[in-house]
Amino acid sequence: MEALDRLDRIKDRFEEEIKKCGDLSRLDGVRTAYLGRKGELTMILRSLSALPDGQKVEVAKQANLLKREFTARIEETRAGLEETEAATKKDKTDVTLPGIRPRAGTVHPITGTISRINEIFISLGFSIAEGPEIETEFYNFGALNIPLEHPSRDAFDTFYIKGEYLLRSHTSNVQVHVMERQKPPVQVIMPGRVYRPDAVDASHSFMFHQVEGLMVDKGVSFSDLKGVLSIFCRSMFGNDIKMRLRPHFFPFTEPSAEVDISCIICEGKGCRVCSGNGWLEILGAGLVNPKVFEAVGYDPSEYSGYAFGMGVERIAMLLYGVEDIRLFFENDIRFLRQLS
Ligand code: PHE
């Protein structure tokens, strides 16, 4: 029967074509070609009435079977193609694209400044000593010849905790611990956090950092102190920096001085940062008071020494041109990144 032969040929061609369908649009083309409005199978089904009576039933039956078979084959192929298409889409990683670079962290500018200070003194033969932030009055005041009536012992100037404990108001407490532990020669620097109940503003914080230094040996003199400090100032701020010592008073050193450097902003001409006088105070220093030696059991007739102490935030503010101390502690990453 001619019509049935045609159906057989259509089926063979359909099979061949569907096997070659590698993507969904090609599959759609095959579907239109056989089952679409003008598709080959559709046309046969539509022209059944033109067939001789004896063939109509059989051809109609075969053609409908084929229609169902084609529909099923197309759906099954579509599902397969959709699956592989989704899978390749997921794998579409362009390995040539530049990656997302993770931002490397950096040290905090205060930590960085402490490291720079430490390195300078380490190169001069100092080693680093640390001590407790929670301290007794003896180590923070008594052994350092700070008498009971001294204003820094007032509750307004020190954070007192229960009993005799307090938060250290300077790192000088470490001097006492070090000297109790070892005999001269002593040559240490003492970096660390200190606490004072100051109202917070652009230049004050209730917590800040100091680096203190202590040198004790036979025959240590004020000129040794001056030499070490001038090397420090030049290493830290540049070779053109000038340094001056002004007489001052500290209970734990005698004689004592405050140390200024020529203003690094205006180079001594006078500007807002140096209040117009061309100098910036950066540290306190002096020869260790014999009373401190007595408190730790050193013989003042045998040994002499010097001590100095500086505020790290003040130095960092000068180095980086930061005008508000609070920026260091707010930990705003946009600020910290600029200084790294
Ligand atoms: N301890 C002093 C302060 O906190 C600094 C200092 C240390 C001064 C050593 C002289 C000698 O202000």
Coordinates of C-alpha atoms and ligand atoms in Angstrom, one line a residue:
M1 CA 0.0 0.0 0.0
E2 CA 1.5 3.2 -1.2
A3 CA 0.4 5.4 1.8
L4 CA 1.7 2.9 4.4
D5 CA 5.1 2.7 2.6
R6 CA 5.2 6.5 2.8
L7 CA 4.6 6.3 6.5
D8 CA 7.5 3.8 6.8
R9 CA 9.8 6.1 4.9
I10 CA 8.8 9.1 7.0
K11 CA 9.5 7.2 10.1
D12 CA 13.0 6.2 8.9
R13 CA 13.8 9.8 8.0
F14 CA 12.4 11.1 11.2
E15 CA 14.6 8.7 13.2
E16 CA 17.7 9.7 11.3
E17 CA 17.1 13.4 11.7
I18 CA 16.2 13.3 15.3
K19 CA 19.4 11.4 16.1
K20 CA 21.3 14.3 14.6
C21 CA 19.6 16.9 16.7
G22 CA 22.4 18.5 18.8
D23 CA 20.5 21.4 20.1
L24 CA 17.0 22.6 20.9
S25 CA 16.4 24.8 17.9
R26 CA 17.3 22.0 15.5
L27 CA 14.9 19.8 17.4
D28 CA 12.2 22.4 17.0
G29 CA 12.9 22.4 13.2
V30 CA 12.3 18.6 13.1
R31 CA 9.1 19.0 15.1
T32 CA 7.8 21.6 12.6
A33 CA 8.8 19.5 9.6
Y34 CA 6.8 16.5 10.7
L35 CA 4.2 17.6 13.2
G36 CA 3.8 21.3 12.4
R37 CA 0.8 22.8 10.7
K38 CA 2.3 22.0 7.3
G39 CA 4.3 19.1 8.6
E40 CA 4.6 15.8 6.6
L41 CA 2.7 13.7 9.0
T42 CA 0.0 16.4 9.6
M43 CA -0.5 16.6 5.9
I44 CA -1.1 12.8 5.6
L45 CA -3.6 12.9 8.5
R46 CA -5.4 15.8 6.9
S47 CA -5.7 14.1 3.5
L48 CA -7.0 10.7 4.9
S49 CA -10.4 11.4 3.3
A50 CA -8.9 11.4 -0.1
L51 CA -7.7 7.8 0.3
P52 CA -9.7 4.8 -1.1
D53 CA -12.1 3.4 1.6
G54 CA -10.2 0.2 2.1
Q55 CA -7.1 2.0 3.1
K56 CA -8.5 4.8 5.3
V57 CA -8.8 2.9 8.6
E58 CA -5.4 1.3 8.5
V59 CA -3.5 4.4 7.3
A60 CA -5.3 6.5 9.9
K61 CA -4.4 4.1 12.6
Q62 CA -0.7 3.9 11.6
A63 CA -0.4 7.6 11.1
N64 CA -1.9 8.4 14.6
L65 CA 0.5 5.8 16.1
L66 CA 3.4 7.5 14.4
K67 CA 2.2 10.9 15.6
R68 CA 2.2 9.7 19.2
E69 CA 5.6 8.0 18.7
F70 CA 7.1 11.2 17.2
T71 CA 5.7 13.4 19.9
A72 CA 7.2 11.1 22.6
R73 CA 10.6 10.9 20.8
I74 CA 10.7 14.7 20.5
E75 CA 9.8 15.2 24.2
E76 CA 12.4 12.7 25.3
T77 CA 15.1 14.3 23.1
R78 CA 14.1 17.8 24.3
A79 CA 14.5 16.7 28.0
G80 CA 17.9 15.3 27.2
L81 CA 19.1 18.4 25.4
E82 CA 17.8 20.7 28.1
E83 CA 19.7 18.8 30.7
T84 CA 23.0 19.0 28.9
E85 CA 22.5 22.6 28.0
A86 CA 21.9 23.5 31.7
A87 CA 24.9 21.5 32.7
T88 CA 27.2 23.2 30.2
K89 CA 25.9 26.6 31.2
K90 CA 26.8 25.9 34.8
D91 CA 30.3 24.9 33.8
K92 CA 30.8 28.0 31.8
T93 CA 33.7 29.3 33.8
D94 CA 35.9 31.7 31.9
V95 CA 39.3 30.8 33.3
T96 CA 40.9 33.7 31.4
L97 CA 38.9 36.3 33.4
P98 CA 40.9 38.2 36.0
G99 CA 40.1 36.8 39.5
I100 CA 38.7 38.7 42.4
R101 CA 41.7 39.7 44.3
P102 CA 41.3 39.3 48.1
R103 CA 42.4 42.5 49.9
A104 CA 45.4 41.7 52.1
G105 CA 45.2 43.0 55.6
T106 CA 47.9 45.3 57.0
V107 CA 49.1 46.1 60.4
H108 CA 47.3 48.9 62.3
P109 CA 49.2 52.3 61.9
I110 CA 49.8 52.4 65.7
T111 CA 51.3 48.9 65.6
G112 CA 53.3 49.9 62.5
T113 CA 54.6 53.0 64.3
I114 CA 55.6 50.9 67.4
S115 CA 57.5 48.5 65.1
R116 CA 59.4 51.4 63.5
I117 CA 60.3 52.8 66.9
N118 CA 61.3 49.3 68.2
E119 CA 63.5 48.7 65.2
I120 CA 65.5 51.9 65.7
F121 CA 66.2 51.1 69.3
I122 CA 66.9 47.4 68.6
S123 CA 69.6 48.6 66.1
L124 CA 71.1 50.5 69.0
G125 CA 71.3 47.4 71.2
F126 CA 68.1 47.7 73.2
S127 CA 65.8 44.7 73.7
I128 CA 62.1 44.8 74.2
A129 CA 60.5 44.3 77.7
E130 CA 56.8 44.0 78.5
G131 CA 54.8 44.2 81.7
P132 CA 51.3 44.1 83.1
E133 CA 48.6 46.6 82.2
I134 CA 46.9 45.9 85.5
E135 CA 49.3 47.1 88.1
T136 CA 49.7 47.9 91.8
E137 CA 50.4 51.4 93.1
F138 CA 53.9 50.4 94.0
Y139 CA 55.0 49.7 90.4
N140 CA 53.0 52.5 88.8
F141 CA 53.8 55.2 91.4
G142 CA 55.7 54.3 94.6
A143 CA 58.8 52.7 93.2
L144 CA 59.0 55.6 90.7
N145 CA 59.3 58.2 93.4
I146 CA 55.8 59.5 92.7
P147 CA 54.6 60.7 96.1
L148 CA 51.1 60.2 97.5
E149 CA 50.3 63.9 97.0
H150 CA 51.3 63.9 93.3
P151 CA 48.3 64.8 91.1
S152 CA 48.7 61.8 88.9
R153 CA 47.7 59.6 91.9
D154 CA 44.4 61.3 92.1
A155 CA 41.3 59.2 91.2
F156 CA 40.6 61.7 88.5
D157 CA 43.9 61.0 86.8
T158 CA 44.1 57.2 87.2
F159 CA 41.7 54.3 86.6
Y160 CA 41.6 52.5 90.0
I161 CA 40.3 49.0 90.1
K162 CA 39.5 47.1 93.3
G163 CA 41.9 47.4 96.2
E164 CA 45.4 48.4 95.3
Y165 CA 45.0 47.7 91.6
L166 CA 44.9 50.2 88.8
L167 CA 45.3 50.4 85.1
R168 CA 48.9 51.6 84.5
S169 CA 49.1 55.3 83.5
H170 CA 52.5 54.8 81.8
T171 CA 54.8 52.0 80.8
S172 CA 57.3 53.1 83.5
N173 CA 56.0 50.2 85.6
V174 CA 58.0 47.9 83.4
Q175 CA 61.2 49.7 84.4
V176 CA 60.6 48.6 87.9
H177 CA 59.8 45.0 87.0
V178 CA 62.9 44.7 84.8
M179 CA 65.3 46.2 87.4
E180 CA 63.9 43.9 90.1
R181 CA 64.5 40.9 87.8
Q182 CA 68.0 41.6 86.6
K183 CA 71.3 43.3 87.6
P184 CA 72.8 46.1 85.3
P185 CA 73.6 46.5 82.5
V186 CA 70.0 47.0 81.5
Q187 CA 69.1 48.3 78.1
V188 CA 65.4 47.9 77.2
I189 CA 62.5 49.6 75.6
M190 CA 59.0 49.1 76.8
P191 CA 56.2 49.5 74.4
G192 CA 52.6 49.1 75.5
R193 CA 49.1 50.4 76.2
V194 CA 48.5 52.9 79.0
Y195 CA 45.3 54.4 80.5
R196 CA 44.2 57.7 81.8
P197 CA 40.6 58.9 82.4
D198 CA 40.9 61.8 80.1
A199 CA 37.9 63.1 78.3
V200 CA 38.1 62.0 74.6
D201 CA 38.8 64.7 72.1
A202 CA 40.9 65.3 69.0
S203 CA 44.2 64.9 71.0
H204 CA 43.1 62.9 74.0
S205 CA 42.1 59.3 74.5
F206 CA 41.5 57.3 77.7
M207 CA 43.8 54.6 76.2
F208 CA 46.9 55.2 74.2
H209 CA 50.4 53.7 73.6
Q210 CA 53.8 54.6 74.9
V211 CA 57.3 53.4 74.2
E212 CA 59.7 53.9 77.1
G213 CA 63.4 53.3 77.3
L214 CA 65.8 52.5 80.1
M215 CA 69.5 52.2 80.1
V216 CA 71.5 51.5 83.3
D217 CA 75.1 50.7 83.7
K218 CA 78.3 52.1 85.2
G219 CA 79.0 55.6 84.0
V220 CA 75.9 56.3 81.9
S221 CA 75.6 60.0 81.4
F222 CA 73.2 62.7 80.0
S223 CA 75.3 62.9 76.9
D224 CA 74.6 59.2 76.2
L225 CA 70.9 60.0 76.5
K226 CA 71.2 62.9 74.1
G227 CA 73.1 60.9 71.6
V228 CA 70.6 58.0 71.6
L229 CA 67.7 60.4 71.3
S230 CA 69.2 62.4 68.4
I231 CA 69.8 59.2 66.5
F232 CA 66.2 58.2 67.2
C233 CA 64.8 61.5 66.0
R234 CA 66.8 61.5 62.8
S235 CA 66.0 57.9 62.0
M236 CA 62.3 58.5 62.6
F237 CA 61.8 61.9 61.1
G238 CA 64.7 62.4 58.7
N239 CA 68.3 63.6 58.8
D240 CA 67.4 67.3 58.6
I241 CA 65.4 67.2 61.9
K242 CA 66.6 69.4 64.7
M243 CA 66.2 68.4 68.4
R244 CA 66.2 70.5 71.5
L245 CA 65.9 69.6 75.2
R246 CA 64.0 71.9 77.6
P247 CA 64.5 71.5 81.4
H248 CA 61.4 69.8 83.0
F249 CA 60.4 67.9 86.0
F250 CA 59.6 64.2 86.4
P251 CA 59.7 62.5 89.8
F252 CA 61.5 59.4 88.5
T253 CA 64.3 61.3 86.6
E254 CA 66.7 64.0 87.8
P255 CA 67.7 66.1 85.9
S256 CA 64.8 65.8 83.5
A257 CA 64.0 67.3 80.1
E258 CA 61.2 67.5 77.6
V259 CA 62.4 66.8 74.1
D260 CA 61.2 68.8 71.0
I261 CA 61.9 68.3 67.3
S262 CA 61.7 71.0 64.7
C263 CA 58.2 71.0 63.2
I264 CA 58.1 68.4 60.5
I265 CA 55.2 70.2 58.8
C266 CA 56.7 73.8 58.5
E267 CA 60.3 72.9 59.1
G268 CA 60.5 75.3 62.0
K269 CA 58.9 78.3 60.4
G270 CA 55.8 78.2 62.6
C271 CA 52.4 76.7 61.6
R272 CA 49.1 75.5 63.0
V273 CA 50.5 72.1 64.0
C274 CA 53.3 73.6 66.1
S275 CA 51.2 76.4 67.3
G276 CA 53.4 78.9 65.5
N277 CA 56.6 78.3 67.5
G278 CA 58.3 75.8 65.1
W279 CA 58.9 73.0 67.7
L280 CA 56.9 69.9 68.6
E281 CA 57.2 68.1 71.9
I282 CA 57.6 64.4 71.4
L283 CA 59.0 62.9 74.5
G284 CA 60.1 63.2 78.2
A285 CA 63.5 62.0 79.4
G286 CA 66.1 62.3 82.1
L287 CA 68.7 60.5 84.3
V288 CA 67.1 57.9 86.5
N289 CA 66.5 59.4 90.0
P290 CA 68.7 57.6 92.6
K291 CA 65.5 57.0 94.7
V292 CA 64.2 54.7 91.9
F293 CA 67.4 52.7 92.1
E294 CA 67.0 52.4 95.8
A295 CA 63.4 51.1 95.4
V296 CA 64.6 48.2 93.2
G297 CA 67.8 47.4 95.1
Y298 CA 70.4 49.0 92.8
D299 CA 73.3 50.9 94.4
P300 CA 73.1 54.5 93.1
S301 CA 76.7 55.2 93.9
E302 CA 77.7 52.4 91.6
Y303 CA 75.2 52.7 88.7
S304 CA 73.6 55.5 86.7
G305 CA 71.2 55.5 83.9
Y306 CA 68.7 57.3 81.7
A307 CA 65.1 56.9 80.9
F308 CA 62.8 58.3 78.3
G309 CA 59.2 57.9 77.3
M310 CA 57.1 58.9 74.2
G311 CA 53.5 58.7 73.1
V312 CA 53.1 56.6 70.0
E313 CA 49.8 58.2 68.8
R314 CA 51.5 61.7 68.8
I315 CA 54.3 60.4 66.7
A316 CA 52.0 58.5 64.4
M317 CA 49.9 61.7 64.0
L318 CA 53.0 63.7 63.0
L319 CA 54.3 61.0 60.6
Y320 CA 51.0 60.5 58.8
G321 CA 49.6 64.0 59.1
V322 CA 46.5 62.8 61.1
E323 CA 44.8 65.6 63.0
D324 CA 42.4 63.6 65.2
I325 CA 43.6 60.8 67.6
R326 CA 40.1 59.2 67.5
L327 CA 40.6 58.1 63.9
F328 CA 43.1 55.5 65.1
F329 CA 40.6 53.8 67.3
E330 CA 37.4 54.0 65.3
N331 CA 38.8 51.3 63.1
D332 CA 37.1 52.7 60.0
I333 CA 38.7 50.6 57.3
R334 CA 38.6 53.6 54.8
F335 CA 40.9 55.5 57.1
L336 CA 43.2 52.7 58.0
R337 CA 43.8 51.7 54.4
Q338 CA 45.1 55.1 53.6
L339 CA 47.9 54.7 56.1
S340 CA 49.0 51.3 55.1
Ligands
PHE1 N1 56.5 58.3 82.2 C1 56.4 59.6 81.6 C2 55.0 59.9 81.1 O1 54.2 59.0 81.1 C3 57.3 59.7 80.4 C4 58.8 59.6 80.9 C5 59.4 58.4 80.9 C6 59.5 60.7 81.2 C7 60.7 58.3 81.3 C8 60.8 60.6 81.6 C9 61.4 59.4 81.6 O2 54.7 61.0 80.8

